[in-house]
């Protein structure tokens, strides 16, 4: 089976501390995957590597049908290849409106001159409204993003991700700060998105992960500890010892 | 498109309307029409203030909108001044030399003419050779091109090196100061080819217009400055209002996030840095013929810092704020330092405003930064409530 993203034997050391240790993990073109693991397991660092923010010391990261390496690419090139990312701490442009945030993310040419000559089109407007509808912010398009609640900011960032139309969505802790209803809606959005692309979700909340109803990878000390269905990994004794036993018993 | 741009940005229309009224009023009240309520020297002050407003909006775009605290935009301003100053000085000296040589029995050879001009211009620095950078000084068109190309090219190369290495924040500011200092030190040298600390002078005399009065010349430059400011205001407002503005403000607030959206942040910074440098060069080219003289002191690092102070006091991130800051602070500055403000005699000590103005300015800057981050322009937010 041809994979969308293949991470092989990747290691990263920060000041002598191995945050990622010989990590290998693959994703199919359309799949939903949850990544769980204790604090400091390297989940965010894994996303940093894939998106070009952190350069690994060794290993390969291979992308797409043409098997190109992402390691020599800049963050913006990787994003243009079709990898979108939602950050652990919601990062939206607070000084701008919800509509402007979504418009920036919308899949349109990224060069300065096409942006300068950019004209608003009906199609793009409709696309922004559709995304806003999906994330429950249809009535807030003219509001400043800084005024949104924490959960709404999370959604806006998910909306920006959807607007980008990436082939791989990396979603770091989307449910933090959300009410149970909001969480439910978030799982629906992510499941829907994963029908046409790969969606990777990092989340600590087990209820949330259960509702995603997908393959789960457990990270621990920078490498894969277990992989499989949620029931399969949660019955693994090591997983219970290092992760579930501690805070999520 | 244009219609929506202007209707979405009423402040642009208001600004242009006020600028037009101001320009017409000053022209009518000047000595040109015979009314003479506004003296020619004050027309020059106003014209120069318009040029300072132009460089201030450039500064606001690069700093207030894009978050690059450039402490080098006055260097670009100075380069524009030098570029046009070279032609002004050359062409005028040529005219003088030709008149004086005309009385000779034999017509002068080209070498004699060139020598005589060189002597006139470079005598003060003990030379009569034309340096290479004066190669096109006799060509107005080329020098006008230099006004745009030299600041543009310098900004492009400098910006490319700095942004590519992801130098940001205070380090970038220091780098731009270093660039400015290097330029000023270069200009101060006698063998820089630009007359060292004598600078270029007599720039108020426009070759070809010797017969026109200074009243006419100064009004012409005043109007030209107003047009340049108006055009730049519309142009920059257009750049910072649409999608480009969104990206640029995004870079200011969180450039990493913009990168992860797929935008090549460095190209955007380079675009903004270079276009604003060009605008600064044009502003300088209009300013110095009104000032009459340019010397390396004008390019000194402190000038670029003042520029940042104006924009901060006027209000960052809104173009009219930059204009308010430039007008307000530069006019106040010439009032205080020009002896306009009465000194305060405290008995034991006399507050001399020529000395204390800088202290006042510094304190205002600190106060604005701490308590009114939106500057004077922020007051308009109380007048106009945006519908939300
Ligand atoms: N830039 C960095 N410099 C130094 N250490 C880092 C850096 N980034 C991450 N680390 C360290 O690497 C380890 C892995 O961090 P990471 O953020 O990937 O964990 P995580 O699995 O996302 O944890 P959490 O669930 O708390 O978000 C941590 O110990 C962290 O302190
Ligand atoms: Mg994390």
mmCIF file of C-alpha atoms in Angstrom, chain A residues 74-247:
data_model
loop_
_atom_site.group_PDB
_atom_site.id
_atom_site.type_symbol
_atom_site.label_atom_id
_atom_site.label_comp_id
_atom_site.label_asym_id
_atom_site.label_seq_id
_atom_site.Cartn_x
_atom_site.Cartn_y
_atom_site.Cartn_z
ATOM 1 C CA UNK A 74 11.007 25.153 4.465
ATOM 2 C CA UNK A 75 7.855 25.376 6.564
ATOM 3 C CA UNK A 76 5.995 27.251 3.873
ATOM 4 C CA UNK A 77 6.983 24.804 1.136
ATOM 5 C CA UNK A 78 5.792 21.903 3.246
ATOM 6 C CA UNK A 79 2.523 23.690 3.883
ATOM 7 C CA UNK A 80 2.097 24.244 0.148
ATOM 8 C CA UNK A 81 2.739 20.537 -0.407
ATOM 9 C CA UNK A 82 -0.498 20.005 1.475
ATOM 10 C CA UNK A 83 0.350 19.570 5.132
ATOM 11 C CA UNK A 84 -1.717 21.687 7.477
ATOM 12 C CA UNK A 85 -1.310 22.052 11.179
ATOM 13 C CA UNK A 86 -3.276 23.163 14.177
ATOM 14 C CA UNK A 87 -1.161 24.144 17.138
ATOM 15 C CA UNK A 88 -1.506 22.923 20.694
ATOM 16 C CA UNK A 89 -2.026 26.477 21.913
ATOM 17 C CA UNK A 90 -4.632 27.970 19.606
ATOM 18 C CA UNK A 91 -2.901 30.455 17.336
ATOM 19 C CA UNK A 92 -5.234 32.569 15.289
ATOM 20 C CA UNK A 93 -4.642 36.146 14.196
ATOM 21 C CA UNK A 94 -6.422 37.922 16.999
ATOM 22 C CA UNK A 95 -6.209 41.393 15.496
ATOM 23 C CA UNK A 96 -8.172 40.256 12.438
ATOM 24 C CA UNK A 97 -11.695 39.122 11.842
ATOM 25 C CA UNK A 98 -12.809 35.527 11.605
ATOM 26 C CA UNK A 99 -13.378 36.052 7.897
ATOM 27 C CA UNK A 100 -9.884 37.422 7.372
ATOM 28 C CA UNK A 101 -8.394 34.503 9.270
ATOM 29 C CA UNK A 102 -10.232 32.039 7.068
ATOM 30 C CA UNK A 103 -9.467 34.004 3.894
ATOM 31 C CA UNK A 104 -5.767 33.845 4.674
ATOM 32 C CA UNK A 105 -5.933 30.090 5.049
ATOM 33 C CA UNK A 106 -8.059 29.528 1.945
ATOM 34 C CA UNK A 107 -6.362 27.489 -0.724
ATOM 35 C CA UNK A 108 -5.354 30.245 -3.153
ATOM 36 C CA UNK A 109 -1.968 31.157 -4.707
ATOM 37 C CA UNK A 110 0.579 32.022 -2.032
ATOM 38 C CA UNK A 111 2.986 34.346 -3.874
ATOM 39 C CA UNK A 112 3.154 38.051 -2.936
ATOM 40 C CA UNK A 113 2.080 39.262 -6.352
ATOM 41 C CA UNK A 114 -0.926 37.008 -6.688
ATOM 42 C CA UNK A 115 -1.881 38.028 -3.155
ATOM 43 C CA UNK A 116 -1.487 41.699 -4.025
ATOM 44 C CA UNK A 117 -3.686 41.309 -7.093
ATOM 45 C CA UNK A 118 -6.090 39.022 -5.280
ATOM 46 C CA UNK A 119 -9.718 39.713 -5.965
ATOM 47 C CA UNK A 120 -12.546 38.493 -3.823
ATOM 48 C CA UNK A 121 -14.598 35.948 -5.727
ATOM 49 C CA UNK A 122 -18.030 34.525 -5.105
ATOM 50 C CA UNK A 123 -16.571 31.022 -4.979
ATOM 51 C CA UNK A 124 -14.064 31.932 -2.285
ATOM 52 C CA UNK A 125 -16.682 33.796 -0.312
ATOM 53 C CA UNK A 126 -18.963 30.788 -0.457
ATOM 54 C CA UNK A 127 -16.127 28.536 0.621
ATOM 55 C CA UNK A 128 -15.381 30.743 3.633
ATOM 56 C CA UNK A 129 -19.035 30.723 4.593
ATOM 57 C CA UNK A 130 -19.242 26.950 4.226
ATOM 58 C CA UNK A 131 -16.244 26.467 6.504
ATOM 59 C CA UNK A 132 -17.614 28.986 9.000
ATOM 60 C CA UNK A 133 -20.877 27.067 8.990
ATOM 61 C CA UNK A 134 -19.009 23.840 9.671
ATOM 62 C CA UNK A 135 -17.169 25.246 12.676
ATOM 63 C CA UNK A 136 -20.210 27.035 14.077
ATOM 64 C CA UNK A 137 -18.870 30.535 13.475
ATOM 65 C CA UNK A 138 -21.166 31.531 10.603
ATOM 66 C CA UNK A 139 -22.588 34.384 12.679
ATOM 67 C CA UNK A 140 -19.165 35.562 13.814
ATOM 68 C CA UNK A 141 -17.465 36.206 10.483
ATOM 69 C CA UNK A 142 -17.091 39.932 11.125
ATOM 70 C CA UNK A 143 -16.029 39.510 14.713
ATOM 71 C CA UNK A 144 -12.431 39.988 15.687
ATOM 72 C CA UNK A 145 -10.776 36.640 16.371
ATOM 73 C CA UNK A 146 -9.398 38.018 19.618
ATOM 74 C CA UNK A 147 -12.927 38.257 21.026
ATOM 75 C CA UNK A 148 -13.663 34.565 20.585
ATOM 76 C CA UNK A 149 -13.798 32.115 23.462
ATOM 77 C CA UNK A 150 -11.012 29.588 23.829
ATOM 78 C CA UNK A 151 -13.116 26.836 22.290
ATOM 79 C CA UNK A 152 -14.144 29.067 19.387
ATOM 80 C CA UNK A 153 -10.513 29.906 18.718
ATOM 81 C CA UNK A 154 -9.811 26.195 18.569
ATOM 82 C CA UNK A 155 -12.569 25.857 16.038
ATOM 83 C CA UNK A 156 -11.403 28.788 14.032
ATOM 84 C CA UNK A 157 -8.011 27.172 13.794
ATOM 85 C CA UNK A 158 -9.605 23.913 12.711
ATOM 86 C CA UNK A 159 -11.593 25.937 10.185
ATOM 87 C CA UNK A 160 -8.401 27.503 8.861
ATOM 88 C CA UNK A 161 -7.052 24.011 8.483
ATOM 89 C CA UNK A 162 -10.117 22.939 6.518
ATOM 90 C CA UNK A 163 -9.924 26.057 4.359
ATOM 91 C CA UNK A 164 -6.347 25.167 3.471
ATOM 92 C CA UNK A 165 -7.622 21.877 2.010
ATOM 93 C CA UNK A 166 -4.496 19.970 3.009
ATOM 94 C CA UNK A 167 -3.893 16.312 2.205
ATOM 95 C CA UNK A 168 -2.590 15.764 5.713
ATOM 96 C CA UNK A 169 -4.013 17.524 8.744
ATOM 97 C CA UNK A 170 -1.991 17.489 11.940
ATOM 98 C CA UNK A 171 -4.243 18.482 14.811
ATOM 99 C CA UNK A 172 -2.623 19.041 18.199
ATOM 100 C CA UNK A 173 -5.049 18.809 21.155
ATOM 101 C CA UNK A 174 -8.162 20.202 19.477
ATOM 102 C CA UNK A 175 -10.526 19.544 22.373
ATOM 103 C CA UNK A 176 -8.722 21.522 25.059
ATOM 104 C CA UNK A 177 -11.005 24.165 26.508
ATOM 105 C CA UNK A 178 -14.147 22.834 24.811
ATOM 106 C CA UNK A 179 -17.471 21.920 26.340
ATOM 107 C CA UNK A 180 -18.690 18.312 25.891
ATOM 108 C CA UNK A 181 -21.052 19.375 23.076
ATOM 109 C CA UNK A 182 -18.273 21.255 21.370
ATOM 110 C CA UNK A 183 -16.068 18.184 21.625
ATOM 111 C CA UNK A 184 -18.706 16.048 20.034
ATOM 112 C CA UNK A 185 -19.012 18.442 17.159
ATOM 113 C CA UNK A 186 -15.227 18.540 16.790
ATOM 114 C CA UNK A 187 -15.035 14.770 16.449
ATOM 115 C CA UNK A 188 -17.701 14.954 13.749
ATOM 116 C CA UNK A 189 -15.708 17.559 11.838
ATOM 117 C CA UNK A 190 -12.504 15.554 12.071
ATOM 118 C CA UNK A 191 -14.180 12.283 11.066
ATOM 119 C CA UNK A 192 -15.778 13.996 8.108
ATOM 120 C CA UNK A 193 -12.460 15.555 7.057
ATOM 121 C CA UNK A 194 -10.714 12.198 7.244
ATOM 122 C CA UNK A 195 -12.959 10.776 4.546
ATOM 123 C CA UNK A 196 -10.962 12.539 1.889
ATOM 124 C CA UNK A 197 -7.557 12.993 3.526
ATOM 125 C CA UNK A 198 -5.290 11.880 6.329
ATOM 126 C CA UNK A 199 -6.076 13.413 9.701
ATOM 127 C CA UNK A 200 -3.761 12.935 12.664
ATOM 128 C CA UNK A 201 -5.094 13.989 16.047
ATOM 129 C CA UNK A 202 -3.099 14.312 19.248
ATOM 130 C CA UNK A 203 -5.378 14.228 22.248
ATOM 131 C CA UNK A 204 -5.220 13.366 25.924
ATOM 132 C CA UNK A 205 -8.944 13.042 26.400
ATOM 133 C CA UNK A 206 -9.817 9.340 26.129
ATOM 134 C CA UNK A 207 -13.512 9.957 25.584
ATOM 135 C CA UNK A 208 -12.641 12.113 22.649
ATOM 136 C CA UNK A 209 -10.296 9.510 21.235
ATOM 137 C CA UNK A 210 -12.911 6.812 21.685
ATOM 138 C CA UNK A 211 -15.413 8.868 19.732
ATOM 139 C CA UNK A 212 -12.942 9.311 16.912
ATOM 140 C CA UNK A 213 -13.167 5.551 16.597
ATOM 141 C CA UNK A 214 -9.908 5.075 14.743
ATOM 142 C CA UNK A 215 -6.485 3.518 14.868
ATOM 143 C CA UNK A 216 -4.441 4.729 17.826
ATOM 144 C CA UNK A 217 -0.668 5.130 18.138
ATOM 145 C CA UNK A 218 0.838 5.430 21.583
ATOM 146 C CA UNK A 219 4.034 7.466 21.797
ATOM 147 C CA UNK A 220 6.361 7.176 24.726
ATOM 148 C CA UNK A 221 9.817 8.681 25.171
ATOM 149 C CA UNK A 222 9.988 9.570 21.534
ATOM 150 C CA UNK A 223 9.039 6.298 19.923
ATOM 151 C CA UNK A 224 6.008 4.149 19.212
ATOM 152 C CA UNK A 225 5.020 2.053 22.179
ATOM 153 C CA UNK A 226 1.879 0.443 20.803
ATOM 154 C CA UNK A 227 -0.448 0.750 17.838
ATOM 155 C CA UNK A 228 -3.921 -0.569 17.042
ATOM 156 C CA UNK A 229 -7.506 -0.061 18.113
ATOM 157 C CA UNK A 230 -8.132 1.907 21.281
ATOM 158 C CA UNK A 231 -9.219 -1.230 23.121
ATOM 159 C CA UNK A 232 -6.115 -3.032 21.923
ATOM 160 C CA UNK A 233 -3.662 -0.377 23.083
ATOM 161 C CA UNK A 234 -5.423 0.368 26.346
ATOM 162 C CA UNK A 235 -5.199 -3.267 27.347
ATOM 163 C CA UNK A 236 -1.446 -3.226 26.753
ATOM 164 C CA UNK A 237 0.233 -3.455 30.171
ATOM 165 C CA UNK A 238 3.136 -1.109 29.333
ATOM 166 C CA UNK A 239 0.704 1.499 28.052
ATOM 167 C CA UNK A 240 -1.258 1.246 31.273
ATOM 168 C CA UNK A 241 1.932 1.593 33.276
ATOM 169 C CA UNK A 242 3.455 4.575 31.508
ATOM 170 C CA UNK A 243 0.367 6.524 30.521
ATOM 171 C CA UNK A 244 -3.076 5.425 31.586
ATOM 172 C CA UNK A 245 -2.040 4.360 35.040
ATOM 173 C CA UNK A 246 -0.732 7.801 35.855
ATOM 174 C CA UNK A 247 -3.370 10.336 35.072
#
